[in-house]
Amino acid sequence: MDDTEKVGNSSCSDGVLLRMGLNDNKAGMQGLDKEKINKIIMEATKGSRFYENELKKDQQVNQRIEKMMQLKEKITTQQLLKAQLQVDKLVIELEQSRNLSSTIVHIDMDAFYAAVEMRDCPELKEKPVAVGSMSMLSTSNYHARRFGVRAAMPGFIAKKLCPHLTIVPLNFEKYGKVSKEVREILTEYDPNFMPMGLDEAYLNITEHLEERVRWPEDKRRFFFNTKNDTNMSAKSNEGGYSSPVLFEDNTPLMGNHPKQRDQSVENSVIFGTSAEEVVKEIRFRIEQKTQLTASAGIAPNVMLAKMCSDRNKPNGQCRISPERRAVLDFLRDLPIRKVPGIGKVTEKMLKALGIVTCSELYQQRALLSLLFSEASWRNFLDISLGLGSTHLEKDGERKSMSIERTFSEINTAEDQYSLCRELCRDLAQVLQKEGLKGKTVTLKLKNVNFEVKTRASTVLSSVSTEEEIFYVAKDLLGTEIDNIAPHPLRIRLMGVRVSGFLSEEEKKYHQKSIMSFLKSEKEIGFLRLQPGKSNEECFTKNSETSPRGSFFDKKRAARQLSRENLSPSETVGKQLFHDRKSSADFVKETKNVTELQNSNMSKIITCPVCFEEQSSNNLEELNRHIDDSCTEKFSQVISDKSHREKQLSNLSDIARNVCMKQCLFPKRISKDNEDHFEKTEHAEETSSCCSFEATEDSVLVCPVCNSKQKTTSLVSFNRHVDVCLNKGLIKELTEKKDFPSKTYNMENSNTVGEYAH
DNA sequence: CGGATCGAC
DNA sequence: CTATGTCGATCCG
């Protein structure tokens, strides 16, 4: 959305509020200047709980900056030199991998929600308009922006800035429809285009361009929608901008092709075959179809395309030609805040280091590699080189699903619990619609002082129904209520999230193991932990002898849990208030369940492991089902292998193979004498799948320094390998005489890049 | 794993 | 009166 335009100047200590107000004020136009805007905002804000919290957050950021500056002081020129060598070696690699062959387009509808509302209500056309409510605005039109009215600003403050502002409530259904119309156009240019919200999308038009050169003119001819003509020209004048005829942007619409000025058909236009022409065509068609304008960016990668579309909005487009030089020129004076992924906080931190533009980001690359995490400074480096993804990766599987609501203060436990239940119910509904179950439930609370807390709990088996989610969430909530007692918990927001879904891969693995399990006992020899004995015997034995933390203990815990959870849903529903479960209560509940089971009432029982409702109330049958579920659960544990393989993919190539082998076939060089279950010994010999369990306490050898690493986790092992790799790299760089040929100079280290100064 | 934070729409 | 809702990523303990 073009109205999400990043604003903010958070470098000054009182910058908290500035981010809401800054606005270029076109000279001579009706509106307010920055100073006035900030004054009004400040008056409306100061003293509020919200403001106090903003100040608090701001101080936290300042502390982070202080820490960073202290770290910076400790850096020696030696360290900086080493870092420079290391980073610049990487720069060379990155530079070699630069790929300019794709054409990525970013389409961004102008002030989308506001534009739709204005289109549908001519009354609004000449007025300042915002979409949202008195408490929060989603967007504003350009007229309103001149008063400092922007997205993410509460409506009541916007009203103070601009008393004539019309606030239109959100109407997502309508925006969805319009969005769909736009997408129908986009899909013709890239069937795999990637929508980002309702008003933005990325397209990879590389293939389209290849085909298009062979297209006859007729395929590139489009007609004006004469019916909407008047409407349309009014539209491109949105907010009083005296902009022009369609496509009077940076380049003339018709380009140089003589044939493009086709007069034979009065009300049609023919577009050329270049990327610019394609994008003009897209914008033309969008406007003809929806009466709304869009801005666009064309560039060799996603990041650049996004920044590019920002350049000439509204109703304009911009292209970075696929040349290294053009990319670097574009970036040279570009403020880092314009870069997607760089927000208010990062901007402020970098500003503390004197970094404002992308070229400055490049100049400080060595320093940044010492002050920031690997992921961060690598990202900074990519940004300053103008590197980004050259294709559109379809987003992966969903990782979490959540729901949250803001309300006026709620401070009684009773209301809080019923609210929590309601959230769980609504969440369960959408969760089940997508057929998802997750193992982690997170409760989010925001108190009346705007302080946010999250509390999570991971359970053994995936949850998805209202009851299951609430069962976990209510305890999290209870703990928070208890923690603050005797004060009441005064909240203004509550949210519930479920995460930890089985990935598609895991689902398949899971399914497969169930299938083979059901198919025949013989075929699942790998599951059998002790040859010659049945699985059941194995499980029972281990559940008695295995050390704490094992799956079998968890199973037992699950059974315990089941006694609480087995109560039929109505009971669970009633037991909710103030049930911090005194042991007496617990006994009562348990007793109820026992009675229930003994009686022959036909109630629905929920399996504590798989959480499926069981029609039978025969205890034996139920227990058998629970055992089966546990077996299933066990195969899930095995399938965790794929997780670790994913982690391994983060390792360097050299390290990965070694590590992979060792993880799959761990060689136990030494081990503590405690906590070894027999199971793993057997498992190691019989199957690599089971042996994975044993990896936790095995010894890995660093593929770089060859020393034995006793790891408790792959993460720390990875860290060690990384350190070793870095050491090796520095050594290599300092020892090699032929590389680099130039001497590195701290002050002026532009040996690789091309930024001036 | 859990919690906080950042950033995007 | 009155400062969103949802999601993914990352960092740290």
CSV table of C-alpha atoms in Angstrom, one decimal, chain A residues 268-483:
chain,number,residue,atom,x,y,z
A,268,SER,CA,-7.8,1.8,-28.4
A,269,VAL,CA,-4.1,1.8,-27.5
A,270,ILE,CA,-1.3,-0.6,-28.4
A,271,PHE,CA,1.4,-1.4,-26.0
A,272,GLY,CA,5.0,-2.2,-26.9
A,273,THR,CA,7.0,-5.2,-25.9
A,274,SER,CA,9.4,-3.8,-23.3
A,275,ALA,CA,9.0,-4.3,-19.6
A,276,GLU,CA,7.9,-0.7,-19.2
A,277,GLU,CA,5.2,-1.2,-21.8
A,278,VAL,CA,4.0,-4.4,-20.1
A,279,VAL,CA,3.6,-2.6,-16.8
A,280,LYS,CA,1.9,0.4,-18.4
A,281,GLU,CA,-0.5,-2.1,-20.0
A,282,ILE,CA,-1.2,-3.7,-16.7
A,283,ARG,CA,-1.8,-0.4,-15.0
A,284,PHE,CA,-4.0,0.7,-17.9
A,285,ARG,CA,-6.1,-2.4,-17.7
A,286,ILE,CA,-6.4,-2.1,-13.9
A,287,GLU,CA,-7.7,1.4,-14.3
A,288,GLN,CA,-10.1,0.6,-17.1
A,289,LYS,CA,-11.5,-2.3,-15.1
A,290,THR,CA,-11.6,-0.9,-11.6
A,291,GLN,CA,-11.3,2.9,-12.0
A,292,LEU,CA,-8.4,2.7,-9.6
A,293,THR,CA,-4.8,3.6,-10.2
A,294,ALA,CA,-1.8,1.6,-9.3
A,295,SER,CA,1.9,2.3,-9.0
A,296,ALA,CA,4.6,-0.1,-10.1
A,297,GLY,CA,8.3,-0.9,-9.9
A,298,ILE,CA,10.3,-3.0,-12.4
A,299,ALA,CA,13.7,-4.4,-11.3
A,300,PRO,CA,15.9,-7.4,-11.5
A,301,ASN,CA,14.9,-8.6,-8.1
A,302,VAL,CA,12.1,-8.5,-5.6
A,303,MET,CA,13.6,-6.1,-3.1
A,304,LEU,CA,14.5,-3.5,-5.8
A,305,ALA,CA,11.1,-3.8,-7.4
A,306,LYS,CA,9.4,-3.0,-4.2
A,307,MET,CA,11.6,0.1,-3.5
A,308,CYS,CA,11.1,1.1,-7.1
A,309,SER,CA,7.3,1.1,-7.0
A,310,ASP,CA,7.6,3.6,-4.2
A,311,ARG,CA,9.5,6.1,-6.4
A,312,ASN,CA,6.8,7.6,-8.5
A,313,LYS,CA,3.6,7.0,-6.6
A,314,PRO,CA,0.8,7.7,-6.9
A,315,ASN,CA,-0.1,6.5,-10.3
A,316,GLY,CA,3.5,6.2,-11.6
A,317,GLN,CA,6.1,3.6,-12.4
A,318,CYS,CA,9.8,3.3,-12.3
A,319,ARG,CA,12.3,0.8,-13.6
A,320,ILE,CA,15.8,-0.1,-12.5
A,321,SER,CA,17.5,-1.4,-15.7
A,322,PRO,CA,19.2,-4.7,-15.3
A,323,GLU,CA,22.7,-3.4,-14.9
A,324,ARG,CA,24.9,-3.4,-11.9
A,325,ARG,CA,25.6,0.3,-12.4
A,326,ALA,CA,21.9,1.2,-12.4
A,327,VAL,CA,21.3,-0.8,-9.3
A,328,LEU,CA,24.0,0.9,-7.4
A,329,ASP,CA,23.0,4.3,-8.6
A,330,PHE,CA,19.5,3.7,-7.4
A,331,LEU,CA,20.8,2.8,-4.0
A,332,ARG,CA,23.4,5.3,-3.5
A,333,ASP,CA,21.4,8.0,-1.8
A,334,LEU,CA,18.4,5.9,-0.8
A,335,PRO,CA,17.6,6.2,2.9
A,336,ILE,CA,17.8,2.7,4.5
A,337,ARG,CA,14.4,3.2,5.9
A,338,LYS,CA,13.0,2.8,2.4
A,339,VAL,CA,14.3,-0.8,2.3
A,340,PRO,CA,11.7,-3.5,3.1
A,341,GLY,CA,12.7,-5.1,6.4
A,342,ILE,CA,14.3,-2.0,7.8
A,343,GLY,CA,11.9,-0.5,10.3
A,344,LYS,CA,11.9,2.3,12.9
A,345,VAL,CA,14.2,0.5,15.3
A,346,THR,CA,16.8,-0.6,12.9
A,347,GLU,CA,16.8,2.8,11.3
A,348,LYS,CA,17.5,4.4,14.7
A,349,MET,CA,20.3,1.9,15.6
A,350,LEU,CA,22.0,2.4,12.2
A,351,LYS,CA,21.6,6.1,12.5
A,352,ALA,CA,23.5,6.0,15.8
A,353,LEU,CA,26.3,4.6,13.8
A,354,GLY,CA,26.1,7.4,11.3
A,355,ILE,CA,24.4,5.3,8.7
A,356,VAL,CA,21.4,6.8,6.8
A,357,THR,CA,21.8,5.8,3.2
A,358,CYS,CA,22.5,2.5,1.5
A,359,SER,CA,25.9,3.6,0.4
A,360,GLU,CA,26.8,4.3,4.0
A,361,LEU,CA,25.5,0.9,4.9
A,362,TYR,CA,28.0,-0.5,2.5
A,363,GLN,CA,30.8,1.5,3.8
A,364,GLN,CA,30.3,0.3,7.3
A,365,ARG,CA,30.0,-3.3,6.3
A,366,ALA,CA,33.0,-4.5,8.4
A,367,LEU,CA,31.8,-2.7,11.5
A,368,LEU,CA,28.3,-4.0,11.1
A,369,SER,CA,29.5,-7.6,10.8
A,370,LEU,CA,31.0,-7.2,14.3
A,371,LEU,CA,28.0,-5.5,15.9
A,372,PHE,CA,25.1,-7.4,14.5
A,373,SER,CA,24.1,-11.0,14.2
A,374,GLU,CA,25.1,-13.0,11.2
A,375,ALA,CA,21.6,-12.9,9.8
A,376,SER,CA,21.4,-9.1,10.2
A,377,TRP,CA,24.7,-8.0,8.7
A,378,ARG,CA,24.4,-10.5,5.8
A,379,ASN,CA,21.0,-8.9,5.2
A,380,PHE,CA,22.6,-5.4,5.4
A,381,LEU,CA,25.2,-6.5,2.9
A,382,ASP,CA,22.6,-7.8,0.5
A,383,ILE,CA,20.7,-4.6,0.7
A,384,SER,CA,23.7,-2.4,0.1
A,385,LEU,CA,24.7,-4.4,-2.9
A,386,GLY,CA,21.2,-4.4,-4.2
A,387,LEU,CA,20.9,-8.2,-4.1
A,388,GLY,CA,17.6,-9.9,-3.6
A,389,SER,CA,15.6,-12.9,-4.6
A,390,THR,CA,15.2,-13.1,-8.3
A,391,HIS,CA,12.2,-15.4,-8.3
A,392,LEU,CA,9.0,-15.5,-6.4
A,393,GLU,CA,9.0,-18.3,-3.9
A,394,LYS,CA,5.5,-19.4,-3.1
A,395,ASP,CA,5.0,-19.0,0.5
A,396,GLY,CA,5.4,-22.2,2.5
A,397,GLU,CA,2.9,-23.8,4.8
A,398,ARG,CA,1.2,-21.8,7.5
A,399,LYS,CA,3.2,-21.8,10.7
A,400,SER,CA,0.6,-20.4,13.1
A,401,MET,CA,-2.9,-19.2,13.4
A,402,SER,CA,-4.1,-16.6,15.9
A,403,ILE,CA,-6.9,-14.4,16.9
A,404,GLU,CA,-6.9,-11.4,19.1
A,405,ARG,CA,-9.3,-8.7,20.2
A,406,THR,CA,-9.0,-5.3,21.8
A,407,PHE,CA,-11.8,-4.1,24.1
A,408,SER,CA,-12.4,-1.6,26.9
A,409,GLU,CA,-10.9,-2.7,30.1
A,410,ILE,CA,-11.8,-6.2,31.4
A,411,ASN,CA,-10.7,-6.9,34.9
A,412,THR,CA,-12.7,-9.7,36.3
A,413,ALA,CA,-11.5,-13.3,36.0
A,414,GLU,CA,-14.9,-14.4,35.1
A,415,ASP,CA,-15.1,-12.2,32.0
A,416,GLN,CA,-11.6,-13.0,31.1
A,417,TYR,CA,-12.2,-16.7,31.1
A,418,SER,CA,-15.3,-16.4,29.0
A,419,LEU,CA,-13.5,-14.1,26.6
A,420,CYS,CA,-10.7,-16.6,26.4
A,421,ARG,CA,-13.2,-19.4,25.6
A,422,GLU,CA,-14.8,-17.3,23.0
A,423,LEU,CA,-11.4,-16.6,21.3
A,424,CYS,CA,-10.7,-20.3,21.4
A,425,ARG,CA,-14.0,-21.1,19.8
A,426,ASP,CA,-13.4,-18.7,17.0
A,427,LEU,CA,-9.9,-19.8,16.5
A,428,ALA,CA,-10.9,-23.4,16.5
A,429,GLN,CA,-13.4,-22.7,13.8
A,430,VAL,CA,-10.9,-21.3,11.3
A,431,LEU,CA,-8.3,-23.8,12.4
A,432,GLN,CA,-10.6,-26.7,11.5
A,433,LYS,CA,-11.6,-25.1,8.3
A,434,GLU,CA,-8.0,-25.4,7.2
A,435,GLY,CA,-7.7,-28.8,8.8
A,436,LEU,CA,-4.8,-27.8,11.0
A,437,LYS,CA,-3.8,-29.0,14.5
A,438,GLY,CA,-1.0,-27.5,16.5
A,439,LYS,CA,1.0,-28.4,19.5
A,440,THR,CA,1.7,-25.0,21.0
A,441,VAL,CA,-0.9,-22.7,22.4
A,442,THR,CA,0.1,-19.1,23.1
A,443,LEU,CA,-1.9,-16.6,25.1
A,444,LYS,CA,-1.4,-12.9,24.6
A,445,LEU,CA,-2.4,-10.2,27.0
A,446,LYS,CA,-2.1,-6.5,26.8
A,447,ASN,CA,-2.8,-4.6,30.0
A,448,VAL,CA,-4.3,-1.2,30.2
A,449,ASN,CA,-0.9,0.3,30.2
A,450,PHE,CA,-0.3,-1.2,26.8
A,451,GLU,CA,2.3,-3.7,28.1
A,452,VAL,CA,2.2,-6.9,26.2
A,453,LYS,CA,2.9,-10.4,27.5
A,454,THR,CA,2.8,-13.7,25.8
A,455,ARG,CA,2.6,-17.1,27.6
A,456,ALA,CA,3.0,-20.3,25.7
A,457,SER,CA,2.5,-24.0,26.4
A,458,THR,CA,3.4,-26.9,24.2
A,459,VAL,CA,1.4,-30.1,24.7
A,460,LEU,CA,2.0,-33.6,23.6
A,461,SER,CA,-0.5,-33.9,20.8
A,462,SER,CA,-1.9,-31.4,18.4
A,463,VAL,CA,-5.0,-29.5,19.3
A,464,SER,CA,-7.6,-27.9,17.2
A,465,THR,CA,-11.0,-27.8,18.8
A,466,GLU,CA,-12.4,-25.2,21.1
A,467,GLU,CA,-12.2,-27.5,24.1
A,468,GLU,CA,-8.6,-28.6,23.5
A,469,ILE,CA,-7.3,-25.1,22.9
A,470,PHE,CA,-9.2,-23.7,25.9
A,471,TYR,CA,-8.0,-26.4,28.1
A,472,VAL,CA,-4.4,-25.2,27.6
A,473,ALA,CA,-5.2,-21.5,27.3
A,474,LYS,CA,-7.2,-21.3,30.5
A,475,ASP,CA,-4.3,-22.5,32.5
A,476,LEU,CA,-2.0,-19.9,31.0
A,477,LEU,CA,-4.6,-17.3,31.8
A,478,GLY,CA,-5.0,-18.7,35.3
A,479,THR,CA,-1.3,-18.5,36.0
A,480,GLU,CA,-1.3,-14.8,35.0
A,481,ILE,CA,-4.3,-14.0,37.1
A,482,ASP,CA,-2.6,-15.8,40.0
A,483,ASN,CA,0.7,-14.1,39.5
